[in-house]
């Protein structure tokens, strides 16, 4: 899509800044519709650059005055910023602007949420606060003064002077503007402290609105665990006297790692047993860790430009996954991550929104906070670690922190560190950063004499703008088992670097059973001719827990495809193997619960599309229902004994052990409810002492067209807990029958407590509608129409959230001509909107393939 007002920006056009910043002083006089921001910025010429032109980014600002070295100046102002004649040497820039936080519904820059002031500056929100070189490669220490009558006034760094109606903050660590933060409001705190291993005492606070104090303990503990872990595993200590976390209700993302003042979507920080599920607790622990770990991977070492976003995000997601694996169960974490990767990233990689881990162009960087940059970016780090080994990885990271502390870096800097620490040439590996799409690895096996050989061939699919791709380095972990389930070759890492290679194992007594791509050692699609008998064998015996789960997954998928595509009955061998596994009390309940999950509707739709068949969303939905009924039948005599054995009677703890049992029991409950008319689920709902059991019961009931009384009593009980009500909105759409999903969602939007200005509430309804595949793709087109109607309403209010939600349509080319036509019409209706945002315009254009 060509658009003069929204130019495309290219990585290859990067130029260093003409001017650097020595220090920044900001004064905020807060007022809902007329906040004044006074800036004093010391600029020095960048000796590495000869161009001395001076441009400051600034959007939606009213300039009151500007001075250079004390002399009033009149800059040239455009909607994107200002330019001005400046001296040749260092000078001081001062300016005052006025902004209106109360009317800022886009939630970028300084905005108000429930009476409190908050900021979100990543990626380009600071330019909505004042005129500044708003680019990550300009780093400076900030001093901030906030003037307001509100009781709590926070910014980055350490505390400075404070008094009646003002507070000052000083952040000694040079940072880019995107890490700036300010919070002001009537807040209460849960205090804590932490002593770093070199003996520095750090004040910790979780700041929330009054009424939420009872939901902070878990976040505070998670923060302390993260601080210890980063010292022990990466040798990284915290570097300020204070660390503040603030919960905000209206927030576009999960959380933001602003230096010393992390700002969180309240859903990513507030939790207690009554209001949050086990999954919420685990997510909160991971996000607290993620944002904390950014202090070194993101803040102390930042990105040179936004194309390098994966430098901080891929590495930090990888680090938080290591943390969760250490705190909980490594196999369970790996399986969950792969489910998520396949569900979101493979889907992105396979459609019109595919882009490299390091994109090469964008119109709106907000559209690149994607599963590819984050989750595939983390997979790339995992592969690098697997290839060089744990010791070399640790050496390389030490070198990275030593060499680049205080700098704004690139992927080239990152890889150079590994080359220097290990002597390994990574030029071919680097293709993971530049080639989009999910590689396919086709595996074949041969057995001769005492020799077992494996041939691997990599196929790199064409993606938008990229067709001729070169072989990537694919670390392929494999183990070989004998017929009794003993390992005859333990996990071995093969390195696939050519288009096709054969690897041979000698001296084997009998033909082994291969367990390939162990631990999901590379983010690829494995294609292999294999017998059902071998998969049943691996499901029963594989010594690699990931692959044991994967064998069950593949069996379930083949069975479902046969049922949906060819009218076959549910596969008895699969059901039998599943029963063996689910009733095996030596296995972790969390693992068993994961094994009971079926491939998602979206996963099955993609598998049909990959075979060249048009997926039928209704048939897929029905197939999964039939399979679940068959599971309930096969397990019928086991369900209640298993459920009783795993009931947790001890006081609630959100740890791996208890939450594993609850997740198994909720999986069992959904099958029990198919057979007993809802009695057990109603009992669990009535007796539930925690949200995990309450939601599990409600979900089991709704999935079986029951639970209207429970739904009403839930709403009554939780009417004043907005995060719990988000669940209530979500669960109804998620479990709505396909022909009713759009109607249910539509009715929910008409409630007085539905507010599209709150991204959590909007996502609760429309995220769930997009996930309810058979409902969203219902052949009436009602799902498409409702989604488009609301995206059109939301775009002028909040472009960022609108643009992200457009991805509901990204798989449209998989479907039949009727559905494609209806989706195209809706996308065209959105793109024709007058004044459509840059965010949404770019997304719709890419999805349409313009
Ligand atoms: Zn992050």
Coordinates of C-alpha atoms and ligand atoms in Angstrom, one line a residue, residues 257 290-291 294 312-313 316 374, ligand 1:
X257 CA 10.2 -2.1 31.4
X290 CA 10.5 -10.4 31.8
X291 CA 10.3 -6.7 32.6
X294 CA 15.0 -6.0 30.6
X312 CA 16.1 -7.0 23.4
X313 CA 12.8 -8.9 23.1
X316 CA 14.5 -11.3 27.2
X374 CA 9.3 -12.0 20.4
Ligands
LIG1 ZN1 9.9 -7.2 26.5

